[in-house]
Amino acid sequence: MTSSEYSTLDAAGVQEIENSRQARLDMRSGELLKSAVRVTDSSYGPQIKASGKIALTIEGPTGEIHGQTDRIRFMTVSALPDFSEVTYFLTADSREAYFGLIRDGVMKYGIESRAAEGWISSISRQPEDKSGFSLGPGTATGLSVSYDLRYDGSKDTQVIIVHVSPVRAG
């Protein structure tokens, strides 16, 4: 794959992501270097928010992460040459679809299934409740993938905040 097949995060790259509603990030090395996405080392990176879903692909060392999202954030500090985390949001308009997204993360990314199923069971018994719960990380893609579950039974749309970061030794 050539680097031109990957999205950049400079002004032109962000505009292309917003227009095409597609983003492909290269984290095959295990990290997302600022220089590889055409931003300076002192950059904080953009926040991308679209008026529709963006098809996001993050290519990791041993697999890919996929999501349909309307918002992507890049976490860093100006002293680092890389982004410490890519965050995006998954949404579902039914409990069944929400539980499907969670189980998909368990299967694809190696997120711990016992904790996921326990939380799903708890919400299934009390669907009107409000709950926040963190799952992960799963490292099946060679990246650390965590799910922050945000459930509110009084709302039509449920949210998963997905955090993707390098696998740090230690």
PDB file of C-alpha atoms in Angstrom:
ATOM      1  CA  MET A   1       0.000   0.000   0.000  1.00  0.00           C
ATOM      2  CA  THR A   2       1.270   3.446  -0.792  1.00  0.00           C
ATOM      3  CA  SER A   3       1.008   6.310   1.660  1.00  0.00           C
ATOM      4  CA  SER A   4      -1.365   8.127  -0.731  1.00  0.00           C
ATOM      5  CA  GLU A   5      -4.010   5.523   0.119  1.00  0.00           C
ATOM      6  CA  TYR A   6      -4.117   6.848   3.674  1.00  0.00           C
ATOM      7  CA  SER A   7      -5.796   9.982   4.952  1.00  0.00           C
ATOM      8  CA  THR A   8      -3.825  12.997   6.038  1.00  0.00           C
ATOM      9  CA  LEU A   9      -4.791  15.390   8.814  1.00  0.00           C
ATOM     10  CA  ASP A  10      -3.638  18.654   7.294  1.00  0.00           C
ATOM     11  CA  ALA A  11      -6.366  21.083   6.152  1.00  0.00           C
ATOM     12  CA  ALA A  12      -6.666  19.463   2.711  1.00  0.00           C
ATOM     13  CA  GLY A  13      -6.806  15.964   4.200  1.00  0.00           C
ATOM     14  CA  VAL A  14      -9.500  16.880   6.716  1.00  0.00           C
ATOM     15  CA  GLN A  15     -11.535  18.477   3.925  1.00  0.00           C
ATOM     16  CA  GLU A  16     -11.173  15.286   1.862  1.00  0.00           C
ATOM     17  CA  ILE A  17     -12.339  13.155   4.804  1.00  0.00           C
ATOM     18  CA  GLU A  18     -15.365  15.396   5.327  1.00  0.00           C
ATOM     19  CA  ASN A  19     -16.227  15.438   1.602  1.00  0.00           C
ATOM     20  CA  SER A  20     -15.686  11.747   0.860  1.00  0.00           C
ATOM     21  CA  ARG A  21     -16.907  10.566   4.271  1.00  0.00           C
ATOM     22  CA  GLN A  22     -14.028   8.101   4.357  1.00  0.00           C
ATOM     23  CA  ALA A  23     -10.923   8.042   6.519  1.00  0.00           C
ATOM     24  CA  ARG A  24      -8.142   5.464   6.436  1.00  0.00           C
ATOM     25  CA  LEU A  25      -5.359   5.723   9.003  1.00  0.00           C
ATOM     26  CA  ASP A  26      -2.050   3.873   8.884  1.00  0.00           C
ATOM     27  CA  MET A  27      -1.083   2.535  12.294  1.00  0.00           C
ATOM     28  CA  ARG A  28       0.667  -0.577  10.969  1.00  0.00           C
ATOM     29  CA  SER A  29       3.786   0.468  12.873  1.00  0.00           C
ATOM     30  CA  GLY A  30       1.751   0.493  16.081  1.00  0.00           C
ATOM     31  CA  GLU A  31       1.471   4.280  16.270  1.00  0.00           C
ATOM     32  CA  LEU A  32       0.190   7.257  14.291  1.00  0.00           C
ATOM     33  CA  LEU A  33       3.058   9.640  13.653  1.00  0.00           C
ATOM     34  CA  LYS A  34       2.177  13.281  13.075  1.00  0.00           C
ATOM     35  CA  SER A  35       4.662  13.518  10.212  1.00  0.00           C
ATOM     36  CA  ALA A  36       2.938  10.610   8.423  1.00  0.00           C
ATOM     37  CA  VAL A  37      -0.371  12.502   8.359  1.00  0.00           C
ATOM     38  CA  ARG A  38       1.212  15.823   7.332  1.00  0.00           C
ATOM     39  CA  VAL A  39       0.963  17.780  10.552  1.00  0.00           C
ATOM     40  CA  THR A  40       3.828  19.284  12.519  1.00  0.00           C
ATOM     41  CA  ASP A  41       5.184  17.637  15.660  1.00  0.00           C
ATOM     42  CA  SER A  42       3.832  20.562  17.700  1.00  0.00           C
ATOM     43  CA  SER A  43       0.319  20.126  16.273  1.00  0.00           C
ATOM     44  CA  TYR A  44      -2.550  18.981  18.443  1.00  0.00           C
ATOM     45  CA  GLY A  45      -4.381  17.487  15.472  1.00  0.00           C
ATOM     46  CA  PRO A  46      -7.883  18.141  14.217  1.00  0.00           C
ATOM     47  CA  GLN A  47     -11.276  17.125  15.484  1.00  0.00           C
ATOM     48  CA  ILE A  48     -13.302  15.886  12.551  1.00  0.00           C
ATOM     49  CA  LYS A  49     -17.071  16.215  12.741  1.00  0.00           C
ATOM     50  CA  ALA A  50     -19.221  15.350   9.748  1.00  0.00           C
ATOM     51  CA  SER A  51     -22.888  15.858   8.978  1.00  0.00           C
ATOM     52  CA  GLY A  52     -23.162  12.161   8.177  1.00  0.00           C
ATOM     53  CA  LYS A  53     -21.286   8.988   8.899  1.00  0.00           C
ATOM     54  CA  ILE A  54     -17.611   8.646   8.022  1.00  0.00           C
ATOM     55  CA  ALA A  55     -16.405   5.151   7.135  1.00  0.00           C
ATOM     56  CA  LEU A  56     -13.301   4.923   9.340  1.00  0.00           C
ATOM     57  CA  THR A  57     -10.613   2.282   8.909  1.00  0.00           C
ATOM     58  CA  ILE A  58      -7.560   2.117  11.139  1.00  0.00           C
ATOM     59  CA  GLU A  59      -4.982  -0.335   9.894  1.00  0.00           C
ATOM     60  CA  GLY A  60      -3.046  -1.877  12.776  1.00  0.00           C
ATOM     61  CA  PRO A  61      -0.032  -4.189  12.915  1.00  0.00           C
ATOM     62  CA  THR A  62      -2.150  -7.375  12.858  1.00  0.00           C
ATOM     63  CA  GLY A  63      -5.638  -6.295  11.771  1.00  0.00           C
ATOM     64  CA  GLU A  64      -8.040  -3.501  10.955  1.00  0.00           C
ATOM     65  CA  ILE A  65     -10.483  -1.511  13.032  1.00  0.00           C
ATOM     66  CA  HIS A  66     -13.669  -0.360  11.297  1.00  0.00           C
ATOM     67  CA  GLY A  67     -16.388   2.045  12.356  1.00  0.00           C
ATOM     68  CA  GLN A  68     -19.130   4.294  11.054  1.00  0.00           C
ATOM     69  CA  THR A  69     -18.844   7.569  12.937  1.00  0.00           C
ATOM     70  CA  ASP A  70     -19.652  11.249  12.700  1.00  0.00           C
ATOM     71  CA  ARG A  71     -16.766  12.359  14.920  1.00  0.00           C
ATOM     72  CA  ILE A  72     -13.052  11.523  15.156  1.00  0.00           C
ATOM     73  CA  ARG A  73     -10.650  13.029  17.694  1.00  0.00           C
ATOM     74  CA  PHE A  74      -6.872  12.801  17.875  1.00  0.00           C
ATOM     75  CA  MET A  75      -5.251  13.025  21.325  1.00  0.00           C
ATOM     76  CA  THR A  76      -1.706  14.269  21.815  1.00  0.00           C
ATOM     77  CA  VAL A  77       0.458  16.969  23.327  1.00  0.00           C
ATOM     78  CA  SER A  78       2.676  19.340  21.410  1.00  0.00           C
ATOM     79  CA  ALA A  79       5.857  17.704  22.762  1.00  0.00           C
ATOM     80  CA  LEU A  80       5.110  14.293  21.177  1.00  0.00           C
ATOM     81  CA  PRO A  81       5.731  13.226  17.556  1.00  0.00           C
ATOM     82  CA  ASP A  82       2.684  10.922  17.554  1.00  0.00           C
ATOM     83  CA  PHE A  83      -0.956  10.780  18.565  1.00  0.00           C
ATOM     84  CA  SER A  84      -1.456   8.910  21.822  1.00  0.00           C
ATOM     85  CA  GLU A  85      -5.043   8.014  20.939  1.00  0.00           C
ATOM     86  CA  VAL A  86      -7.638   8.113  18.188  1.00  0.00           C
ATOM     87  CA  THR A  87     -11.176   8.359  19.537  1.00  0.00           C
ATOM     88  CA  TYR A  88     -14.408   7.901  17.623  1.00  0.00           C
ATOM     89  CA  PHE A  89     -18.072   7.353  18.428  1.00  0.00           C
ATOM     90  CA  LEU A  90     -20.361   4.480  17.473  1.00  0.00           C
ATOM     91  CA  THR A  91     -24.118   4.888  17.818  1.00  0.00           C
ATOM     92  CA  ALA A  92     -27.077   2.525  17.731  1.00  0.00           C
ATOM     93  CA  ASP A  93     -30.793   3.258  17.586  1.00  0.00           C
ATOM     94  CA  SER A  94     -31.909   0.094  19.400  1.00  0.00           C
ATOM     95  CA  ARG A  95     -30.683  -2.024  22.303  1.00  0.00           C
ATOM     96  CA  GLU A  96     -30.248  -5.001  19.986  1.00  0.00           C
ATOM     97  CA  ALA A  97     -28.078  -2.994  17.578  1.00  0.00           C
ATOM     98  CA  TYR A  98     -26.107  -1.584  20.520  1.00  0.00           C
ATOM     99  CA  PHE A  99     -25.466  -5.034  21.950  1.00  0.00           C
ATOM    100  CA  GLY A 100     -24.457  -6.153  18.440  1.00  0.00           C
ATOM    101  CA  LEU A 101     -21.811  -3.404  18.269  1.00  0.00           C
ATOM    102  CA  ILE A 102     -20.432  -4.479  21.647  1.00  0.00           C
ATOM    103  CA  ARG A 103     -20.283  -8.151  20.653  1.00  0.00           C
ATOM    104  CA  ASP A 104     -18.658  -7.166  17.352  1.00  0.00           C
ATOM    105  CA  GLY A 105     -15.870  -5.438  19.332  1.00  0.00           C
ATOM    106  CA  VAL A 106     -15.416  -8.544  21.468  1.00  0.00           C
ATOM    107  CA  MET A 107     -15.105 -10.749  18.384  1.00  0.00           C
ATOM    108  CA  LYS A 108     -12.955  -8.490  16.190  1.00  0.00           C
ATOM    109  CA  TYR A 109     -10.704  -6.704  18.673  1.00  0.00           C
ATOM    110  CA  GLY A 110     -10.361  -9.149  21.564  1.00  0.00           C
ATOM    111  CA  ILE A 111     -12.288  -7.087  24.106  1.00  0.00           C
ATOM    112  CA  GLU A 112     -13.043  -9.231  27.155  1.00  0.00           C
ATOM    113  CA  SER A 113     -16.284 -11.111  26.535  1.00  0.00           C
ATOM    114  CA  ARG A 114     -17.205 -11.985  30.139  1.00  0.00           C
ATOM    115  CA  ALA A 115     -17.368  -8.325  31.179  1.00  0.00           C
ATOM    116  CA  ALA A 116     -19.269  -7.413  28.009  1.00  0.00           C
ATOM    117  CA  GLU A 117     -21.860 -10.155  28.443  1.00  0.00           C
ATOM    118  CA  GLY A 118     -22.265  -9.370  32.139  1.00  0.00           C
ATOM    119  CA  TRP A 119     -22.972  -5.724  31.353  1.00  0.00           C
ATOM    120  CA  ILE A 120     -25.370  -6.646  28.509  1.00  0.00           C
ATOM    121  CA  SER A 121     -27.215  -9.000  30.870  1.00  0.00           C
ATOM    122  CA  SER A 122     -27.501  -6.259  33.491  1.00  0.00           C
ATOM    123  CA  ILE A 123     -28.934  -3.750  31.002  1.00  0.00           C
ATOM    124  CA  SER A 124     -31.295  -6.385  29.585  1.00  0.00           C
ATOM    125  CA  ARG A 125     -32.784  -6.873  33.067  1.00  0.00           C
ATOM    126  CA  GLN A 126     -33.219  -3.116  33.597  1.00  0.00           C
ATOM    127  CA  PRO A 127     -33.492  -1.503  30.147  1.00  0.00           C
ATOM    128  CA  GLU A 128     -34.839   1.796  31.506  1.00  0.00           C
ATOM    129  CA  ASP A 129     -31.671   2.446  33.545  1.00  0.00           C
ATOM    130  CA  LYS A 130     -28.730   4.676  32.755  1.00  0.00           C
ATOM    131  CA  SER A 131     -25.242   3.157  32.830  1.00  0.00           C
ATOM    132  CA  GLY A 132     -21.661   3.873  31.906  1.00  0.00           C
ATOM    133  CA  PHE A 133     -19.111   1.083  31.730  1.00  0.00           C
ATOM    134  CA  SER A 134     -15.625   0.617  30.262  1.00  0.00           C
ATOM    135  CA  LEU A 135     -14.563  -2.501  28.371  1.00  0.00           C
ATOM    136  CA  GLY A 136     -11.140  -3.450  27.170  1.00  0.00           C
ATOM    137  CA  PRO A 137      -8.635  -3.216  26.065  1.00  0.00           C
ATOM    138  CA  GLY A 138      -8.600  -5.722  23.275  1.00  0.00           C
ATOM    139  CA  THR A 139      -5.333  -6.056  21.373  1.00  0.00           C
ATOM    140  CA  ALA A 140      -6.155  -8.476  18.528  1.00  0.00           C
ATOM    141  CA  THR A 141      -5.266  -5.830  15.903  1.00  0.00           C
ATOM    142  CA  GLY A 142      -1.913  -5.012  17.493  1.00  0.00           C
ATOM    143  CA  LEU A 143      -3.481  -1.822  18.857  1.00  0.00           C
ATOM    144  CA  SER A 144      -5.267  -1.251  22.156  1.00  0.00           C
ATOM    145  CA  VAL A 145      -9.033  -0.912  21.584  1.00  0.00           C
ATOM    146  CA  SER A 146     -11.273   0.065  24.504  1.00  0.00           C
ATOM    147  CA  TYR A 147     -15.024   0.681  24.551  1.00  0.00           C
ATOM    148  CA  ASP A 148     -16.605   3.221  26.893  1.00  0.00           C
ATOM    149  CA  LEU A 149     -20.279   2.284  26.960  1.00  0.00           C
ATOM    150  CA  ARG A 150     -22.790   5.086  27.501  1.00  0.00           C
ATOM    151  CA  TYR A 151     -26.312   3.735  27.853  1.00  0.00           C
ATOM    152  CA  ASP A 152     -29.441   5.701  28.751  1.00  0.00           C
ATOM    153  CA  GLY A 153     -32.706   3.785  28.511  1.00  0.00           C
ATOM    154  CA  SER A 154     -34.661   7.050  28.214  1.00  0.00           C
ATOM    155  CA  LYS A 155     -32.912   7.935  24.937  1.00  0.00           C
ATOM    156  CA  ASP A 156     -33.385   6.537  21.438  1.00  0.00           C
ATOM    157  CA  THR A 157     -29.671   6.546  20.559  1.00  0.00           C
ATOM    158  CA  GLN A 158     -26.971   4.771  22.564  1.00  0.00           C
ATOM    159  CA  VAL A 159     -23.255   5.565  22.313  1.00  0.00           C
ATOM    160  CA  ILE A 160     -19.953   3.713  22.458  1.00  0.00           C
ATOM    161  CA  ILE A 161     -16.827   5.841  22.688  1.00  0.00           C
ATOM    162  CA  VAL A 162     -14.014   3.862  21.058  1.00  0.00           C
ATOM    163  CA  HIS A 163     -10.422   4.561  22.118  1.00  0.00           C
ATOM    164  CA  VAL A 164      -7.622   3.271  19.880  1.00  0.00           C
ATOM    165  CA  SER A 165      -4.050   3.642  21.063  1.00  0.00           C
ATOM    166  CA  PRO A 166      -0.644   2.036  20.726  1.00  0.00           C
ATOM    167  CA  VAL A 167      -0.012  -1.036  22.855  1.00  0.00           C
ATOM    168  CA  ARG A 168       2.408   0.242  25.456  1.00  0.00           C
ATOM    169  CA  ALA A 169       4.842  -2.107  27.170  1.00  0.00           C
ATOM    170  CA  GLY A 170       4.739  -2.144  30.873  1.00  0.00           C
TER     171      GLY A 170
END
